[in-house]
Coordinates of N, CA and C in Angstrom, one line a residue:
K129 N -118.9 165.6 -188.5 CA -119.1 166.4 -187.5 C -119.4 166.1 -186.1
A130 N -119.8 164.7 -186.1 CA -120.1 164.1 -184.8 C -118.9 164.1 -184.0
G131 N -119.1 163.8 -182.7 CA -118.0 163.9 -181.7 C -116.9 162.8 -181.8
F132 N -117.4 161.6 -182.3 CA -116.6 160.4 -182.3 C -116.7 159.7 -183.8
V133 N -115.5 159.7 -184.4 CA -115.5 159.2 -185.9 C -114.7 158.1 -186.1
H134 N -115.3 157.0 -186.7 CA -114.4 155.7 -187.1 C -113.1 156.2 -187.7
T135 N -112.1 155.5 -187.3 CA -110.9 155.9 -187.6 C -110.5 155.9 -189.1
P136 N -111.1 154.7 -189.9 CA -111.0 155.0 -191.4 C -111.6 156.0 -192.1
V137 N -112.8 156.4 -191.4 CA -113.5 157.7 -192.1 C -112.7 159.0 -191.4
K138 N -112.2 159.1 -190.5 CA -111.4 160.2 -190.1 C -110.1 160.3 -191.1
I139 N -109.5 159.2 -191.5 CA -108.5 159.5 -192.3 C -108.7 159.4 -193.7
G140 N -109.9 159.3 -194.1 CA -110.3 159.2 -195.5 C -110.1 157.7 -196.2
E141 N -110.1 156.9 -195.5 CA -109.6 155.5 -195.9 C -111.0 154.9 -196.3
C142 N -111.7 155.3 -196.9 CA -113.2 154.7 -197.3 C -112.8 153.3 -197.9
S143 N -111.9 153.2 -198.7 CA -111.8 152.0 -199.5 C -111.3 150.8 -198.4
G144 N -111.0 151.1 -197.1 CA -110.6 150.0 -196.2 C -112.0 149.2 -196.0
C145 N -113.3 149.7 -196.2 CA -114.3 149.0 -196.0 C -115.2 148.7 -197.1
H146 N -115.2 149.7 -198.0 CA -116.2 149.8 -199.4 C -115.1 149.7 -200.5
N147 N -115.6 148.8 -201.6 CA -115.2 148.9 -202.8 C -115.7 149.9 -203.8
P148 N -115.1 150.6 -204.3 CA -115.5 151.9 -204.9 C -116.1 151.4 -206.4
H149 N -115.9 150.4 -206.7 CA -116.6 149.9 -208.1 C -117.7 148.9 -208.0
T150 N -117.6 147.9 -207.5 CA -118.5 146.8 -207.4 C -118.3 145.9 -206.2
S151 N -119.5 145.3 -205.9 CA -119.3 144.2 -204.7 C -120.5 143.3 -204.6
P152 N -120.5 142.1 -204.2 CA -121.7 141.5 -204.0 C -122.4 141.7 -202.6
Q153 N -121.5 142.5 -201.8 CA -122.1 142.8 -200.5 C -122.9 144.2 -200.6
G154 N -123.9 144.3 -200.0 CA -124.8 145.5 -199.9 C -123.8 146.8 -199.5
K155 N -124.1 148.0 -199.9 CA -123.4 149.1 -199.6 C -122.0 149.2 -200.0
L156 N -121.7 148.3 -201.2 CA -120.4 148.1 -201.8 C -119.3 147.9 -200.8
L157 N -119.8 147.0 -199.6 CA -118.7 146.6 -198.6 C -117.7 145.6 -199.3
N158 N -116.5 145.6 -198.8 CA -115.6 144.6 -199.3 C -115.7 143.2 -199.0
T159 N -116.4 143.0 -197.8 CA -116.6 141.6 -197.4 C -118.0 141.8 -196.5
S160 N -118.3 140.5 -196.0 CA -119.5 140.5 -194.8 C -118.9 141.3 -193.7
G161 N -120.0 141.9 -192.9 CA -119.9 142.4 -191.7 C -118.9 142.2 -190.7
T162 N -118.9 140.8 -190.3 CA -118.2 140.1 -189.3 C -116.5 140.1 -189.8
E163 N -116.4 139.7 -191.1 CA -115.0 139.7 -191.7 C -114.6 141.1 -191.6
L164 N -115.4 142.2 -192.0 CA -114.8 143.4 -192.2 C -114.4 144.0 -191.0
C165 N -115.2 143.8 -190.0 CA -114.8 144.3 -188.8 C -113.7 143.8 -188.2
D166 N -113.7 142.3 -188.3 CA -112.6 141.7 -187.6 C -111.2 142.1 -188.2
R167 N -111.0 142.5 -189.5 CA -109.8 142.8 -190.1 C -109.1 143.7 -189.2
C168 N -109.8 144.6 -188.6 CA -109.0 145.7 -187.6 C -109.2 145.4 -186.1
H169 N -110.4 144.7 -185.9 CA -110.9 144.6 -184.6 C -110.6 143.1 -184.2
R170 N -109.6 142.3 -184.4 CA -109.5 141.0 -184.1 C -109.6 140.7 -182.5
N171 N -109.1 141.4 -181.7 CA -109.1 140.8 -180.4 C -110.3 141.1 -179.6
I172 N -111.4 141.6 -180.3 CA -112.5 141.9 -179.5 C -113.2 140.5 -179.0
V173 N -113.3 139.6 -179.5 CA -113.5 138.3 -179.0 C -112.4 137.2 -178.7
P174 N -112.1 137.2 -177.4 CA -110.9 136.1 -177.2 C -111.1 134.8 -177.7
E175 N -110.0 134.1 -178.0 CA -110.3 132.8 -178.6 C -110.7 132.0 -177.6
N176 N -111.6 130.9 -177.9 CA -112.2 130.0 -177.1 C -113.1 130.7 -175.8
A177 N -113.9 131.8 -176.5 CA -114.3 132.6 -175.2 C -115.4 131.7 -174.5
R178 N -115.7 131.8 -173.2 CA -116.6 131.3 -172.7 C -118.1 131.6 -172.9
S179 N -118.2 133.0 -173.2 CA -119.7 133.5 -173.6 C -119.2 134.6 -174.5
T180 N -120.2 134.7 -175.6 CA -120.1 135.6 -176.5 C -121.5 136.4 -176.7
H181 N -121.4 137.7 -177.0 CA -122.6 138.5 -177.1 C -123.2 137.8 -178.6
Q182 N -124.5 137.6 -178.4 CA -125.1 136.9 -179.7 C -124.8 137.8 -180.9
L183 N -125.0 139.3 -180.9 CA -124.8 140.2 -181.8 C -123.5 140.0 -182.4
V184 N -122.5 139.8 -181.6 CA -120.9 139.9 -182.0 C -120.9 138.6 -182.8
A185 N -121.3 137.4 -182.2 CA -121.3 136.2 -182.9 C -121.9 136.1 -184.3
E186 N -122.9 136.7 -184.3 CA -123.6 137.0 -185.8 C -123.0 137.9 -186.7
G187 N -122.1 138.6 -186.1 CA -121.4 139.7 -187.0 C -122.3 140.9 -187.2
N188 N -123.2 141.2 -186.2 CA -124.1 142.3 -186.3 C -123.6 143.7 -185.6
C189 N -122.5 143.8 -185.9 CA -121.6 145.0 -185.1 C -122.4 146.4 -185.4
A190 N -123.0 146.5 -186.5 CA -124.0 147.8 -186.8 C -125.2 147.9 -186.0
K191 N -125.4 146.8 -185.2 CA -126.7 146.9 -184.2 C -126.3 147.8 -183.2
C192 N -124.9 148.0 -182.8 CA -124.6 148.8 -181.7 C -123.7 149.9 -182.0
H193 N -122.9 149.7 -183.2 CA -122.0 150.7 -183.6 C -122.4 151.4 -184.9
D194 N -122.2 152.9 -185.0 CA -122.3 153.4 -186.2 C -120.8 153.2 -187.0
P195 N -120.9 152.7 -188.3 CA -119.6 152.4 -188.9 C -118.9 153.8 -189.4
H196 N -119.4 154.9 -189.2 CA -118.9 156.1 -189.5 C -118.6 157.0 -188.4
S197 N -119.7 157.5 -187.7 CA -119.4 158.6 -186.7 C -120.8 158.5 -185.9
S198 N -120.4 159.0 -184.7 CA -121.5 159.2 -183.7 C -121.3 160.2 -182.4
G199 N -122.3 160.5 -181.8 CA -122.0 161.4 -180.5 C -121.7 160.8 -179.3
N200 N -121.5 159.4 -179.5 CA -121.2 158.6 -178.5 C -119.8 157.8 -178.7
K201 N -119.1 157.7 -177.5 CA -117.8 157.0 -177.4 C -118.1 155.8 -178.2
A202 N -116.9 155.2 -178.7 CA -116.8 154.0 -179.4 C -117.8 153.9 -180.5
V203 N -118.1 155.0 -181.1 CA -119.4 155.2 -182.2 C -120.4 154.4 -181.9
L204 N -121.0 154.5 -180.6 CA -122.0 153.6 -180.4 C -123.3 154.4 -180.9
L205 N -124.5 153.7 -181.1 CA -125.6 154.3 -181.5 C -126.3 155.1 -180.6
K206 N -126.2 154.5 -179.2 CA -126.7 155.2 -178.2 C -125.9 155.1 -176.8
A207 N -126.2 156.0 -176.0 CA -125.2 156.0 -174.8 C -125.6 155.1 -173.7
G208 N -124.7 154.4 -173.0 CA -125.1 153.7 -171.8 C -126.0 152.7 -172.0
N209 N -126.8 152.5 -170.9 CA -127.7 151.3 -170.8 C -128.8 151.4 -171.9
E210 N -129.2 152.7 -172.4 CA -130.0 152.8 -173.4 C -130.0 151.9 -174.6
L211 N -128.7 151.7 -175.1 CA -128.4 150.9 -176.0 C -128.8 149.5 -175.9
C212 N -128.1 149.0 -174.5 CA -128.5 147.6 -174.1 C -129.9 147.1 -174.1
M213 N -130.6 148.3 -173.4 CA -132.2 148.0 -173.2 C -133.0 148.0 -174.5
D214 N -132.4 148.2 -175.5 CA -133.1 148.2 -176.8 C -133.2 146.9 -177.3
C215 N -132.4 145.9 -177.1 CA -132.5 144.5 -177.3 C -133.1 143.6 -176.0
H216 N -132.6 144.2 -175.0 CA -132.8 143.4 -173.8 C -134.1 143.9 -172.9
K217 N -135.1 143.9 -173.7 CA -136.5 144.5 -173.2 C -136.8 143.8 -172.0
D218 N -136.7 142.5 -172.0 CA -137.2 141.7 -170.7 C -136.4 142.3 -169.3
V219 N -135.3 142.6 -169.6 CA -134.5 143.2 -168.3 C -135.0 144.7 -168.1
D220 N -135.1 145.5 -169.1 CA -135.6 146.7 -169.1 C -137.1 146.9 -168.3
D221 N -137.8 145.8 -168.9 CA -139.3 145.9 -168.3 C -139.2 145.6 -166.7
K222 N -138.2 144.7 -166.4 CA -138.3 144.2 -165.1 C -137.6 145.3 -164.2
I223 N -136.6 146.0 -164.6 CA -135.9 146.9 -163.7 C -136.9 148.2 -163.5
K224 N -137.7 148.5 -164.5 CA -138.5 149.5 -164.5 C -139.8 149.3 -163.4
K225 N -140.1 148.1 -163.2 CA -141.1 147.7 -162.2 C -140.7 147.3 -160.9
V226 N -139.5 146.8 -160.7 CA -139.1 146.5 -159.2 C -139.0 147.7 -158.3
R227 N -139.1 147.4 -157.2 CA -138.9 148.5 -156.0 C -137.3 148.8 -156.0
F228 N -136.6 147.6 -155.9 CA -135.2 148.0 -155.6 C -134.3 147.4 -156.9
R229 N -133.4 148.4 -157.2 CA -132.4 148.1 -158.6 C -131.2 148.0 -157.7
H230 N -130.3 147.2 -158.7 CA -129.0 146.9 -158.2 C -128.3 148.3 -158.9
R231 N -127.4 148.9 -158.0 CA -126.9 150.2 -158.5 C -126.1 150.1 -159.8
P232 N -125.2 149.0 -160.1 CA -124.5 149.0 -161.4 C -125.6 149.0 -162.6
V233 N -126.7 148.6 -162.3 CA -127.8 148.4 -163.3 C -128.2 149.8 -163.8
N234 N -128.3 150.7 -162.7 CA -128.7 152.1 -162.8 C -127.6 152.7 -163.5
E235 N -126.3 152.6 -163.3 CA -125.3 153.2 -163.7 C -124.9 152.8 -165.1
N236 N -124.4 151.7 -165.3 CA -123.9 151.1 -166.6 C -123.9 149.6 -166.7
C237 N -124.5 148.9 -167.7 CA -124.3 147.5 -167.7 C -123.0 147.0 -167.7
M238 N -122.2 147.7 -168.2 CA -120.7 147.5 -168.5 C -119.8 147.6 -167.2
N239 N -120.5 147.7 -166.0 CA -119.8 147.6 -164.7 C -119.6 146.2 -164.6
C240 N -120.5 145.3 -164.8 CA -120.5 143.9 -164.6 C -120.2 143.1 -166.1
N241 N -120.8 143.5 -167.1 CA -120.6 142.8 -168.3 C -119.7 143.3 -169.3
N242 N -119.2 142.4 -170.0 CA -118.5 142.8 -171.1 C -119.3 142.9 -172.3
P243 N -119.4 143.9 -173.3 CA -120.4 144.1 -174.3 C -120.0 143.0 -175.5
H244 N -118.8 142.4 -175.7 CA -118.6 141.6 -176.6 C -118.4 140.1 -176.3
A245 N -117.7 139.9 -175.5 CA -117.4 138.5 -175.1 C -116.7 138.4 -173.7
S246 N -116.8 137.3 -173.2 CA -116.0 137.1 -171.9 C -115.0 135.8 -172.0
A247 N -113.9 135.9 -171.7 CA -113.0 135.0 -172.0 C -113.3 133.7 -171.1
K248 N -113.5 133.9 -169.8 CA -113.7 132.9 -168.9 C -115.0 132.7 -168.1
F249 N -115.9 133.5 -168.3 CA -117.0 133.5 -167.5 C -118.5 133.5 -168.4
A250 N -119.3 132.9 -167.7 CA -120.8 132.8 -168.5 C -121.4 134.4 -168.3
F251 N -122.5 134.5 -169.0 CA -123.4 135.7 -169.1 C -122.6 137.0 -169.4
L252 N -121.3 136.9 -170.3 CA -120.5 137.9 -170.6 C -120.1 138.7 -169.2
L253 N -119.8 138.0 -168.2 CA -119.4 138.7 -166.8 C -117.9 138.9 -166.9
K254 N -117.5 139.9 -166.2 CA -116.1 140.4 -166.2 C -115.2 139.5 -165.3
E255 N -116.0 139.0 -164.4 CA -115.5 138.2 -163.3 C -116.6 137.2 -163.0
D256 N -116.2 136.2 -162.3 CA -117.3 135.2 -161.8 C -117.7 135.6 -160.5
V257 N -118.7 135.2 -160.1 CA -119.4 135.4 -158.7 C -118.8 134.4 -157.8
P258 N -118.3 134.9 -156.6 CA -118.6 136.2 -155.9 C -117.5 137.3 -156.1
A259 N -116.5 136.8 -157.0 CA -115.3 137.8 -157.1 C -115.8 139.1 -157.7
L260 N -116.8 139.0 -158.6 CA -117.3 140.3 -159.3 C -117.9 140.9 -158.0
C261 N -118.8 140.5 -157.3 CA -119.6 141.1 -156.3 C -118.8 141.8 -155.3
I262 N -117.7 141.1 -155.0 CA -117.0 141.7 -153.7 C -115.9 142.8 -154.2
K263 N -116.1 143.3 -155.3 CA -115.3 144.6 -155.7 C -116.0 145.7 -155.3
C264 N -117.3 145.4 -155.1 CA -118.3 146.6 -154.3 C -118.6 146.4 -153.1
H265 N -119.1 145.0 -152.8 CA -119.5 144.7 -151.5 C -118.5 144.1 -150.6
K266 N -118.1 145.0 -149.6 CA -116.9 144.5 -148.8 C -117.3 143.5 -147.9
T267 N -116.9 142.2 -147.9 CA -117.5 141.3 -147.0 C -117.0 141.2 -145.8
D268 N -116.0 142.0 -145.4 CA -115.3 142.0 -144.1 C -116.1 143.2 -143.2
T269 N -116.8 143.9 -143.6 CA -117.4 145.0 -143.0 C -118.4 144.6 -141.9
P270 N -118.5 145.3 -140.7 CA -119.7 144.7 -139.8 C -121.0 144.8 -140.5
S271 N -121.2 145.8 -141.2 CA -122.6 145.9 -141.8 C -122.9 144.6 -142.8
F272 N -121.9 144.5 -143.5 CA -122.2 143.1 -144.3 C -122.4 141.8 -143.6
K273 N -121.5 141.7 -142.5 CA -121.7 140.5 -141.7 C -123.0 140.5 -140.9
T274 N -123.3 141.6 -140.5 CA -124.8 141.8 -139.9 C -125.9 141.4 -140.9
Q275 N -125.8 142.0 -142.1 CA -126.9 141.7 -143.2 C -127.1 140.2 -143.3
H276 N -125.9 139.3 -143.2 CA -125.9 137.9 -143.5 C -125.9 137.1 -142.2
M277 N -126.4 137.8 -141.1 CA -126.4 137.2 -139.8 C -125.1 136.2 -139.4
N278 N -124.0 136.9 -139.8 CA -122.7 136.4 -139.4 C -122.4 135.2 -139.9
Y279 N -123.1 134.7 -140.9 CA -122.8 133.4 -141.6 C -121.7 133.8 -142.6
P280 N -120.7 132.9 -142.8 CA -119.5 133.2 -143.7 C -119.8 133.0 -145.2
V281 N -120.6 134.0 -145.8 CA -121.2 133.7 -147.0 C -120.2 134.5 -148.3
S282 N -119.1 135.1 -147.8 CA -118.1 135.6 -148.7 C -117.8 134.9 -149.8
G283 N -117.6 133.6 -149.7 CA -117.3 132.8 -150.6 C -118.3 132.1 -151.6
S284 N -119.6 132.4 -151.3 CA -120.7 131.8 -151.8 C -121.2 132.4 -153.0
A285 N -122.1 131.8 -153.9 CA -122.6 132.3 -154.9 C -123.7 133.2 -154.7
C286 N -123.4 134.6 -154.7 CA -124.3 135.7 -154.2 C -125.6 135.6 -155.2
S287 N -125.6 135.2 -156.3 CA -126.7 135.1 -157.1 C -127.6 134.1 -156.9
S288 N -127.4 133.1 -155.8 CA -128.4 132.2 -155.5 C -129.5 132.6 -154.5
C289 N -129.2 133.9 -153.9 CA -130.2 134.7 -153.1 C -130.5 136.0 -153.8
H290 N -129.6 136.6 -154.4 CA -129.7 138.0 -154.7 C -129.9 138.2 -156.4
D291 N -130.7 138.8 -156.9 CA -131.0 139.1 -158.4 C -130.2 140.1 -158.7
S292 N -129.3 140.1 -159.7 CA -128.2 140.9 -159.9 C -128.7 142.1 -160.8
H293 N -130.1 142.0 -161.0 CA -130.4 143.5 -161.5 C -131.6 143.9 -160.8
G294 N -132.6 143.4 -160.0 CA -133.4 144.0 -159.1 C -134.4 143.3 -158.8
S295 N -135.1 143.6 -157.5 CA -136.1 142.8 -157.2 C -137.3 143.7 -156.3
D296 N -138.2 143.3 -155.8 CA -139.1 143.9 -155.1 C -138.9 143.9 -153.9
K297 N -138.0 143.0 -153.5 CA -137.4 142.7 -151.9 C -136.3 143.3 -151.6
P298 N -136.3 144.0 -150.4 CA -135.0 144.7 -150.0 C -133.7 143.7 -150.1
S299 N -132.4 144.4 -150.3 CA -131.3 143.8 -150.7 C -131.3 142.9 -151.9
I300 N -132.3 143.1 -152.8 CA -132.4 142.6 -154.1 C -132.6 141.0 -154.1
I301 N -133.3 140.5 -152.9 CA -133.4 139.1 -152.9 C -134.4 138.6 -153.6
Y302 N -134.3 137.4 -154.2 CA -135.1 136.7 -155.2 C -136.6 136.7 -154.3
D303 N -137.6 136.7 -155.2 CA -139.0 136.3 -154.5 C -139.0 134.9 -154.2
T304 N -138.2 134.1 -154.8 CA -138.3 132.6 -154.3 C -137.4 132.1 -153.2
V305 N -136.6 133.0 -152.8 CA -135.6 132.9 -151.6 C -136.3 132.2 -150.4
H306 N -136.1 131.2 -149.9 CA -136.3 130.5 -148.5 C -136.8 131.7 -147.6
A307 N -138.1 131.6 -147.3 CA -138.6 132.5 -146.5 C -137.7 133.0 -145.1
P308 N -137.3 132.0 -144.3 CA -136.4 132.6 -143.1 C -135.3 133.1 -143.6
V309 N -134.5 132.8 -144.7 CA -133.5 133.7 -145.2 C -133.8 134.9 -145.3
A310 N -134.9 135.2 -146.1 CA -135.3 136.5 -146.5 C -135.8 137.4 -145.2
E311 N -136.2 136.8 -144.2 CA -136.6 137.3 -142.9 C -135.5 137.4 -142.0
K312 N -134.5 136.6 -142.3 CA -133.2 136.6 -141.3 C -133.6 136.0 -140.3
K313 N -134.1 134.7 -140.3 CA -134.4 133.9 -139.2 C -133.7 132.5 -139.4
C314 N -132.6 132.7 -139.8 CA -131.9 131.4 -140.1 C -131.8 130.6 -138.8
T315 N -131.6 131.0 -137.6 CA -131.1 130.4 -136.4 C -132.5 129.6 -135.9
Q316 N -133.8 129.8 -136.7 CA -135.0 129.0 -136.2 C -134.6 127.6 -136.4
C317 N -133.8 127.2 -137.3 CA -133.4 125.9 -137.7 C -132.0 125.6 -137.7
H318 N -131.2 126.5 -137.8 CA -129.7 126.3 -137.9 C -129.1 126.8 -136.6
E319 N -127.9 126.3 -136.3 CA -127.0 126.7 -135.1 C -126.6 128.1 -135.5
E320 N -126.2 128.7 -134.5 CA -125.4 130.0 -134.8 C -124.2 129.9 -135.6
P321 N -123.7 130.8 -136.3 CA -122.6 130.6 -137.1 C -121.3 130.3 -136.2
G322 N -120.5 129.4 -136.5 CA -119.4 129.1 -135.7 C -119.5 128.3 -134.5
S323 N -120.9 127.8 -134.4 CA -121.0 126.9 -133.4 C -120.5 125.4 -133.5
K324 N -120.1 124.8 -132.6 CA -119.5 123.3 -132.7 C -120.7 122.5 -132.4
T325 N -121.0 121.6 -133.2 CA -122.0 120.7 -132.9 C -121.5 119.3 -133.0
P326 N -121.8 118.4 -131.8 CA -121.3 117.0 -131.8 C -121.6 116.3 -133.1

């Protein structure tokens, strides 16, 4: 009766996952969790993935998905970030305490991260930094250039200064960022952007 039903359950194919008579696996499963889910969901983890969610690597699909039905899309046990924060308590605690949160963190972890694996990028990222960041942060706008004191940072690693989840400092700058950078006083030591020095 739940809004989202796992396809084998929906079509009455219980024996696709369970042996009706006997099994060395708990709950009369045909095989272990990882192998069982992989039979239908082979492409969840790309071959030679750069990063894989630990739960997926361990075959703990049921930590996130209900194998039968759920009120949440993709038969997830909980909706949105609530599910992610069940395990990622450190991130949850941090973003609850900081003054400034990165908007995608408030909206959905999946804006930036793949829940299963990332073919090419670390930390389950959908794209590498800065390509991921510039999907939302338009580097050619006057406000972006002003925020960065007209220095050409569009190809830089954004996460070297900005915390991707949140910070107590405006513009989600790390607490450990070099003070003149945080205070936008780069020209105390550096020439103006674009200047030609001999």
